[in-house]
Amino acid sequence: MTTTQHSPTAAASGASATEAFRTARGDGEGQVTSERIADVVQAVLAGVHEAIRAKQVSYAEFQAAKQWLIEVGEGGEWPLFLDVFVEHVVEEVTAQRQHGTKGSILGPYYLPDQRKLPSVATLPMRPDEKGTPLALSGQVRDLEGNPIPGAELDIWHADDDGYYSGFAPHLPEGNLRGVVVADGDGRFEVTTVKPAPYQIPTDGPTGKLIEAAGWHPWRPAHLHLIVRASGHRQITTQLYFEGGEWLEDDVAQATKPELVLNPRPDGEGKLRAEYDFVLEPHDS
Ligand code: DHB
Ligand code: FE
């Protein structure tokens, strides 16, 4: 079968997303009161109870749901499932109190501690990396419009086949990932290749649910970024491509009109796009 090497396997990406999440999270964060736990969990359960009543869910359906939930856990697909179907609402709630560049979901494929790169840089890639070369340039500023020198742009994205390094065995470590450090004027120019749309692994429980429900498994092509600078709140976001497939129908519902790039061919085979980032102060 010709697709074997490149078909997205749940074992490869789901399980390693679970591993990456555990590593990044360490021992967990902060204290949660029992009142808060009771309040939120009761609301979640009330939503489930109401769906069962409204949809007259049968015993057979309840047992099938249990079977599927067990498989999501065993396949390590909780990060995939939750980031696709739930994270966008957490981001929406968070964004209500934020200023500056719009955020978007982190997704399951961030890896910390990537190579630091100068303000004009090319992301690490294979010598024969497929895809249209893309240069993204811009400036990082504060809410008053002052440049933020030395701001960091932590960038990661899928390759021209839609795979992320670290989550696909055939890709070298750190491929299409890097931390670009803006210059003294907050400016940067990073060259990479345009990513392809991303498809949720079709062979695991999340993919099976999507297929059984008759939905599609696609996200539009996107660049992931975390933009950070000391004294400022870091922004986790994504940039999309004007006219791109699935832009209006993202399975993860994570697109925003403010986050769409409009790249232009430079006449030499490269696409050029500009995007400026605005960070708010840490405690506002
Ligand atoms: C998922 C993958 C992504 O690339 C992304 O940005 C969000 C979610 C996922 O498979 O869950
Ligand atoms: Fe992604």
mmCIF file of C-alpha atoms and ligand atoms in Angstrom:
data_model
loop_
_atom_site.group_PDB
_atom_site.id
_atom_site.type_symbol
_atom_site.label_atom_id
_atom_site.label_comp_id
_atom_site.label_asym_id
_atom_site.label_seq_id
_atom_site.Cartn_x
_atom_site.Cartn_y
_atom_site.Cartn_z
ATOM 1 C CA MET A 1 0.000 0.000 0.000
ATOM 2 C CA THR A 2 1.596 3.263 -1.098
ATOM 3 C CA THR A 3 0.007 5.348 1.643
ATOM 4 C CA THR A 4 1.447 3.346 4.541
ATOM 5 C CA GLN A 5 4.520 5.430 5.196
ATOM 6 C CA HIS A 6 2.663 8.715 5.302
ATOM 7 C CA SER A 7 -0.723 7.712 6.615
ATOM 8 C CA PRO A 8 -1.346 9.439 9.939
ATOM 9 C CA THR A 9 -1.334 6.772 12.600
ATOM 10 C CA ALA A 10 -3.080 7.370 15.870
ATOM 11 C CA ALA A 11 -0.401 5.353 17.629
ATOM 12 C CA ALA A 12 2.275 7.710 16.326
ATOM 13 C CA SER A 13 0.635 11.061 16.938
ATOM 14 C CA GLY A 14 -2.003 10.435 19.615
ATOM 15 C CA ALA A 15 0.231 8.610 22.065
ATOM 16 C CA SER A 16 3.113 11.038 21.620
ATOM 17 C CA ALA A 17 0.743 13.994 22.107
ATOM 18 C CA THR A 18 -0.222 12.469 25.456
ATOM 19 C CA GLU A 19 3.460 12.049 26.320
ATOM 20 C CA ALA A 20 4.271 15.659 25.295
ATOM 21 C CA PHE A 21 1.380 16.972 27.408
ATOM 22 C CA ARG A 22 2.546 15.103 30.494
ATOM 23 C CA THR A 23 6.112 16.349 30.044
ATOM 24 C CA ALA A 24 5.073 19.976 29.551
ATOM 25 C CA ARG A 25 2.633 20.013 32.431
ATOM 26 C CA GLY A 26 4.934 18.585 35.086
ATOM 27 C CA ASP A 27 3.157 18.183 38.409
ATOM 28 C CA GLY A 28 0.078 20.191 37.566
ATOM 29 C CA GLU A 29 -0.824 23.709 38.384
ATOM 30 C CA GLY A 30 -2.223 25.520 41.381
ATOM 31 C CA GLN A 31 -4.894 24.778 43.903
ATOM 32 C CA VAL A 32 -8.518 24.242 42.978
ATOM 33 C CA THR A 33 -11.184 24.524 45.672
ATOM 34 C CA SER A 34 -13.714 21.755 46.168
ATOM 35 C CA GLU A 35 -16.454 24.348 45.578
ATOM 36 C CA ARG A 36 -15.046 25.094 42.141
ATOM 37 C CA ILE A 37 -14.718 21.398 41.291
ATOM 38 C CA ALA A 38 -18.293 20.693 42.378
ATOM 39 C CA ASP A 39 -19.597 23.738 40.504
ATOM 40 C CA VAL A 40 -17.928 22.997 37.169
ATOM 41 C CA VAL A 41 -18.280 19.215 37.216
ATOM 42 C CA GLN A 42 -21.956 19.490 38.163
ATOM 43 C CA ALA A 43 -22.528 21.818 35.193
ATOM 44 C CA VAL A 44 -20.738 19.411 32.835
ATOM 45 C CA LEU A 45 -22.767 16.459 34.123
ATOM 46 C CA ALA A 46 -25.989 18.461 33.892
ATOM 47 C CA GLY A 47 -25.178 19.094 30.211
ATOM 48 C CA VAL A 48 -24.650 15.364 29.632
ATOM 49 C CA HIS A 49 -27.838 14.450 31.522
ATOM 50 C CA GLU A 50 -29.812 16.953 29.508
ATOM 51 C CA ALA A 51 -28.434 15.586 26.197
ATOM 52 C CA ILE A 52 -29.464 12.058 27.249
ATOM 53 C CA ARG A 53 -33.009 13.234 27.996
ATOM 54 C CA ALA A 54 -33.299 15.456 24.921
ATOM 55 C CA LYS A 55 -31.961 12.754 22.581
ATOM 56 C CA GLN A 56 -33.572 9.800 24.421
ATOM 57 C CA VAL A 57 -30.229 7.972 24.558
ATOM 58 C CA SER A 58 -30.635 4.171 24.787
ATOM 59 C CA TYR A 59 -28.667 1.644 26.874
ATOM 60 C CA ALA A 60 -26.982 0.346 23.693
ATOM 61 C CA GLU A 61 -25.827 3.883 22.883
ATOM 62 C CA PHE A 62 -24.625 4.446 26.452
ATOM 63 C CA GLN A 63 -22.514 1.268 26.324
ATOM 64 C CA ALA A 64 -21.143 2.183 22.886
ATOM 65 C CA ALA A 65 -20.136 5.589 24.248
ATOM 66 C CA LYS A 66 -18.372 3.918 27.174
ATOM 67 C CA GLN A 67 -16.501 1.619 24.788
ATOM 68 C CA TRP A 68 -15.417 4.623 22.686
ATOM 69 C CA LEU A 69 -14.258 6.632 25.716
ATOM 70 C CA ILE A 70 -12.136 3.680 26.844
ATOM 71 C CA GLU A 71 -10.553 3.522 23.366
ATOM 72 C CA VAL A 72 -9.728 7.234 23.348
ATOM 73 C CA GLY A 73 -7.799 6.745 26.578
ATOM 74 C CA GLU A 74 -6.077 3.553 25.448
ATOM 75 C CA GLY A 75 -5.095 5.174 22.137
ATOM 76 C CA GLY A 76 -3.672 8.227 23.913
ATOM 77 C CA GLU A 77 -6.023 10.453 21.946
ATOM 78 C CA TRP A 78 -7.381 12.680 24.704
ATOM 79 C CA PRO A 79 -5.108 15.611 23.691
ATOM 80 C CA LEU A 80 -6.256 15.256 20.073
ATOM 81 C CA PHE A 81 -9.931 15.021 20.909
ATOM 82 C CA LEU A 82 -10.003 17.768 23.551
ATOM 83 C CA ASP A 83 -7.896 20.225 21.535
ATOM 84 C CA VAL A 84 -10.047 19.754 18.434
ATOM 85 C CA PHE A 85 -13.502 19.792 20.016
ATOM 86 C CA VAL A 86 -13.190 21.669 23.305
ATOM 87 C CA GLU A 87 -10.136 23.946 23.483
ATOM 88 C CA HIS A 88 -11.606 26.658 21.222
ATOM 89 C CA VAL A 89 -14.240 27.491 23.832
ATOM 90 C CA VAL A 90 -11.675 27.720 26.638
ATOM 91 C CA GLU A 91 -9.710 30.078 24.383
ATOM 92 C CA GLU A 92 -12.884 32.101 23.685
ATOM 93 C CA VAL A 93 -13.561 32.523 27.407
ATOM 94 C CA THR A 94 -9.931 33.463 28.083
ATOM 95 C CA ALA A 95 -9.891 35.980 25.215
ATOM 96 C CA GLN A 96 -12.776 37.984 26.675
ATOM 97 C CA ARG A 97 -10.341 39.687 29.044
ATOM 98 C CA GLN A 98 -7.381 40.065 26.667
ATOM 99 C CA HIS A 99 -6.044 42.832 24.443
ATOM 100 C CA GLY A 100 -3.535 42.774 21.628
ATOM 101 C CA THR A 101 -3.166 40.155 18.922
ATOM 102 C CA LYS A 102 -5.970 37.589 18.935
ATOM 103 C CA GLY A 103 -5.152 34.166 20.314
ATOM 104 C CA SER A 104 -6.093 30.727 19.100
ATOM 105 C CA ILE A 105 -5.806 27.177 20.409
ATOM 106 C CA LEU A 106 -2.425 25.679 21.339
ATOM 107 C CA GLY A 107 -3.294 22.243 19.956
ATOM 108 C CA PRO A 108 -1.485 19.035 20.898
ATOM 109 C CA TYR A 109 1.775 19.476 18.964
ATOM 110 C CA TYR A 110 3.757 22.194 20.760
ATOM 111 C CA LEU A 111 7.236 21.140 21.885
ATOM 112 C CA PRO A 112 9.241 23.499 24.124
ATOM 113 C CA ASP A 113 12.982 24.231 23.969
ATOM 114 C CA GLN A 114 13.416 24.454 20.217
ATOM 115 C CA ARG A 115 16.450 25.986 18.513
ATOM 116 C CA LYS A 116 16.899 29.762 19.021
ATOM 117 C CA LEU A 117 17.249 31.606 15.725
ATOM 118 C CA PRO A 118 18.263 35.172 14.800
ATOM 119 C CA SER A 119 15.703 37.784 13.711
ATOM 120 C CA VAL A 120 16.218 36.892 10.043
ATOM 121 C CA ALA A 121 16.175 33.112 9.912
ATOM 122 C CA THR A 122 15.062 29.968 8.164
ATOM 123 C CA LEU A 123 13.345 27.254 10.196
ATOM 124 C CA PRO A 124 15.270 23.970 10.415
ATOM 125 C CA MET A 125 14.148 21.811 7.510
ATOM 126 C CA ARG A 126 15.253 18.869 5.403
ATOM 127 C CA PRO A 127 17.475 19.653 2.402
ATOM 128 C CA ASP A 128 14.668 18.467 0.133
ATOM 129 C CA GLU A 129 11.797 19.910 2.197
ATOM 130 C CA LYS A 130 8.703 19.946 -0.015
ATOM 131 C CA GLY A 131 6.434 22.961 -0.297
ATOM 132 C CA THR A 132 6.343 26.555 -1.477
ATOM 133 C CA PRO A 133 8.918 28.726 0.324
ATOM 134 C CA LEU A 134 7.203 31.266 2.562
ATOM 135 C CA ALA A 135 8.706 34.317 4.274
ATOM 136 C CA LEU A 136 6.774 35.806 7.195
ATOM 137 C CA SER A 137 7.984 39.190 8.343
ATOM 138 C CA GLY A 138 6.715 41.793 10.764
ATOM 139 C CA GLN A 139 7.200 43.581 14.051
ATOM 140 C CA VAL A 140 6.288 42.891 17.667
ATOM 141 C CA ARG A 141 4.906 45.965 19.469
ATOM 142 C CA ASP A 142 3.189 46.874 22.726
ATOM 143 C CA LEU A 143 -0.323 48.345 23.038
ATOM 144 C CA GLU A 144 1.095 51.866 22.591
ATOM 145 C CA GLY A 145 2.822 50.919 19.359
ATOM 146 C CA ASN A 146 6.363 50.802 20.776
ATOM 147 C CA PRO A 147 8.558 48.046 19.324
ATOM 148 C CA ILE A 148 9.489 45.246 21.725
ATOM 149 C CA PRO A 149 13.185 44.448 21.170
ATOM 150 C CA GLY A 150 14.178 40.806 21.479
ATOM 151 C CA ALA A 151 10.620 39.456 21.542
ATOM 152 C CA GLU A 152 10.539 35.714 20.856
ATOM 153 C CA LEU A 153 8.415 34.014 18.230
ATOM 154 C CA ASP A 154 8.153 30.311 19.001
ATOM 155 C CA ILE A 155 6.949 28.840 15.712
ATOM 156 C CA TRP A 156 5.901 25.326 14.734
ATOM 157 C CA HIS A 157 3.859 23.965 11.884
ATOM 158 C CA ALA A 158 3.034 20.926 9.771
ATOM 159 C CA ASP A 159 5.012 20.080 6.648
ATOM 160 C CA ASP A 160 3.729 19.978 3.074
ATOM 161 C CA ASP A 161 2.118 16.593 3.835
ATOM 162 C CA GLY A 162 0.390 17.830 6.993
ATOM 163 C CA TYR A 163 2.701 16.155 9.564
ATOM 164 C CA TYR A 164 4.374 17.632 12.665
ATOM 165 C CA SER A 165 7.924 16.739 13.637
ATOM 166 C CA GLY A 166 8.047 14.964 16.982
ATOM 167 C CA PHE A 167 4.708 13.309 16.205
ATOM 168 C CA ALA A 168 5.509 11.499 12.961
ATOM 169 C CA PRO A 169 8.333 8.956 12.993
ATOM 170 C CA HIS A 170 9.634 9.797 9.498
ATOM 171 C CA LEU A 171 10.431 13.457 10.332
ATOM 172 C CA PRO A 172 13.716 14.659 11.858
ATOM 173 C CA GLU A 173 13.550 16.138 15.354
ATOM 174 C CA GLY A 174 12.946 19.909 15.362
ATOM 175 C CA ASN A 175 11.896 20.011 11.707
ATOM 176 C CA LEU A 176 9.892 23.188 10.963
ATOM 177 C CA ARG A 177 10.188 24.375 14.559
ATOM 178 C CA GLY A 178 12.206 27.228 16.007
ATOM 179 C CA VAL A 179 12.316 30.262 18.291
ATOM 180 C CA VAL A 180 13.000 33.413 16.274
ATOM 181 C CA VAL A 181 14.359 36.301 18.350
ATOM 182 C CA ALA A 182 13.263 39.704 17.017
ATOM 183 C CA ASP A 183 15.876 42.431 16.529
ATOM 184 C CA GLY A 184 16.318 45.667 18.509
ATOM 185 C CA ASP A 185 13.339 47.132 16.672
ATOM 186 C CA GLY A 186 11.071 44.139 17.337
ATOM 187 C CA ARG A 187 11.370 43.044 13.713
ATOM 188 C CA PHE A 188 11.705 39.547 12.318
ATOM 189 C CA GLU A 189 11.681 37.664 9.042
ATOM 190 C CA VAL A 190 11.316 33.917 9.141
ATOM 191 C CA THR A 191 11.525 31.716 6.073
ATOM 192 C CA THR A 192 9.848 28.336 5.990
ATOM 193 C CA VAL A 193 7.597 26.365 3.650
ATOM 194 C CA LYS A 194 3.848 26.800 3.449
ATOM 195 C CA PRO A 195 2.193 24.060 5.513
ATOM 196 C CA ALA A 196 -0.550 21.826 4.126
ATOM 197 C CA PRO A 197 -3.980 21.479 5.717
ATOM 198 C CA TYR A 198 -3.900 19.143 8.714
ATOM 199 C CA GLN A 199 -5.978 16.008 8.939
ATOM 200 C CA ILE A 200 -6.862 14.476 12.291
ATOM 201 C CA PRO A 201 -5.525 10.885 12.330
ATOM 202 C CA THR A 202 -8.258 8.844 10.708
ATOM 203 C CA ASP A 203 -7.387 5.443 12.142
ATOM 204 C CA GLY A 204 -7.917 6.116 15.854
ATOM 205 C CA PRO A 205 -11.097 6.550 17.924
ATOM 206 C CA THR A 206 -11.330 10.299 17.204
ATOM 207 C CA GLY A 207 -11.145 9.617 13.465
ATOM 208 C CA LYS A 208 -13.656 6.807 13.793
ATOM 209 C CA LEU A 209 -16.112 9.105 15.553
ATOM 210 C CA ILE A 210 -15.677 11.761 12.869
ATOM 211 C CA GLU A 211 -16.292 9.204 10.139
ATOM 212 C CA ALA A 212 -19.244 7.612 11.918
ATOM 213 C CA ALA A 213 -20.843 11.044 12.356
ATOM 214 C CA GLY A 214 -20.217 11.988 8.723
ATOM 215 C CA TRP A 215 -18.053 14.999 9.643
ATOM 216 C CA HIS A 216 -14.735 15.878 8.006
ATOM 217 C CA PRO A 217 -11.339 15.618 9.772
ATOM 218 C CA TRP A 218 -9.638 18.732 8.384
ATOM 219 C CA ARG A 219 -8.075 21.887 9.749
ATOM 220 C CA PRO A 220 -7.006 24.637 7.343
ATOM 221 C CA ALA A 221 -3.266 25.113 6.781
ATOM 222 C CA HIS A 222 -1.832 27.086 9.698
ATOM 223 C CA LEU A 223 1.300 28.291 11.444
ATOM 224 C CA HIS A 224 1.376 27.977 15.231
ATOM 225 C CA LEU A 225 3.038 30.729 17.248
ATOM 226 C CA ILE A 226 3.697 31.633 20.834
ATOM 227 C CA VAL A 227 4.925 35.235 20.976
ATOM 228 C CA ARG A 228 6.598 36.215 24.239
ATOM 229 C CA ALA A 229 8.572 39.088 25.725
ATOM 230 C CA SER A 230 9.412 39.839 29.345
ATOM 231 C CA GLY A 231 6.896 42.133 31.034
ATOM 232 C CA HIS A 232 4.180 41.118 28.592
ATOM 233 C CA ARG A 233 1.504 38.455 28.455
ATOM 234 C CA GLN A 234 2.510 35.794 25.963
ATOM 235 C CA ILE A 235 0.189 35.136 23.068
ATOM 236 C CA THR A 236 -0.611 31.654 21.806
ATOM 237 C CA THR A 237 -2.048 31.922 18.339
ATOM 238 C CA GLN A 238 -2.230 30.575 14.796
ATOM 239 C CA LEU A 239 -1.997 32.210 11.390
ATOM 240 C CA TYR A 240 -4.010 30.977 8.428
ATOM 241 C CA PHE A 241 -3.893 31.577 4.664
ATOM 242 C CA GLU A 242 -6.420 33.607 2.728
ATOM 243 C CA GLY A 243 -8.522 31.453 0.415
ATOM 244 C CA GLY A 244 -7.198 28.284 2.039
ATOM 245 C CA GLU A 245 -9.204 25.094 2.019
ATOM 246 C CA TRP A 246 -11.207 24.473 5.240
ATOM 247 C CA LEU A 247 -10.710 28.056 6.418
ATOM 248 C CA GLU A 248 -14.463 28.503 6.755
ATOM 249 C CA ASP A 249 -15.026 24.979 8.065
ATOM 250 C CA ASP A 250 -12.231 24.169 10.544
ATOM 251 C CA VAL A 251 -12.997 20.973 12.479
ATOM 252 C CA ALA A 252 -11.348 22.626 15.523
ATOM 253 C CA GLN A 253 -13.288 25.921 15.057
ATOM 254 C CA ALA A 254 -10.092 27.828 15.822
ATOM 255 C CA THR A 255 -9.904 30.343 12.958
ATOM 256 C CA LYS A 256 -10.474 34.090 13.381
ATOM 257 C CA PRO A 257 -10.687 36.660 10.567
ATOM 258 C CA GLU A 258 -7.897 38.711 12.213
ATOM 259 C CA LEU A 259 -5.503 35.776 11.922
ATOM 260 C CA VAL A 260 -5.536 35.286 8.150
ATOM 261 C CA LEU A 261 -2.373 36.015 6.157
ATOM 262 C CA ASN A 262 -2.476 37.260 2.603
ATOM 263 C CA PRO A 263 0.801 36.003 1.101
ATOM 264 C CA ARG A 264 1.946 37.384 -2.257
ATOM 265 C CA PRO A 265 4.335 35.691 -4.688
ATOM 266 C CA ASP A 266 7.625 37.621 -4.846
ATOM 267 C CA GLY A 267 8.209 36.675 -8.489
ATOM 268 C CA GLU A 268 11.063 34.315 -7.534
ATOM 269 C CA GLY A 269 9.043 31.345 -6.355
ATOM 270 C CA LYS A 270 8.613 32.531 -2.778
ATOM 271 C CA LEU A 271 5.490 33.716 -0.964
ATOM 272 C CA ARG A 272 5.806 36.777 1.250
ATOM 273 C CA ALA A 273 3.431 37.603 4.094
ATOM 274 C CA GLU A 274 3.484 40.305 6.747
ATOM 275 C CA TYR A 275 2.051 40.124 10.234
ATOM 276 C CA ASP A 276 2.611 42.411 13.222
ATOM 277 C CA PHE A 277 2.005 41.195 16.774
ATOM 278 C CA VAL A 278 0.768 43.319 19.661
ATOM 279 C CA LEU A 279 1.425 42.231 23.252
ATOM 280 C CA GLU A 280 -0.310 43.667 26.299
ATOM 281 C CA PRO A 281 1.426 44.229 29.648
ATOM 282 C CA HIS A 282 1.647 41.224 31.934
ATOM 283 C CA ASP A 283 -0.951 42.161 34.526
ATOM 284 C CA SER A 284 -3.684 43.917 32.590
HETATM 285 C C1 DHB B 1 -5.049 19.212 16.541
HETATM 286 C C2 DHB B 1 -4.038 19.371 15.629
HETATM 287 C C3 DHB B 1 -3.600 20.629 15.297
HETATM 288 O O1 DHB B 1 -2.602 20.843 14.418
HETATM 289 C C4 DHB B 1 -4.176 21.734 15.881
HETATM 290 O O2 DHB B 1 -3.702 22.919 15.526
HETATM 291 C C5 DHB B 1 -5.203 21.564 16.775
HETATM 292 C C6 DHB B 1 -5.626 20.301 17.114
HETATM 293 C C7 DHB B 1 -5.482 17.838 16.924
HETATM 294 O O3 DHB B 1 -5.185 16.878 16.218
HETATM 295 O O4 DHB B 1 -6.114 17.713 17.985
HETATM 296 FE FE FE B 2 -1.852 22.519 14.273
#
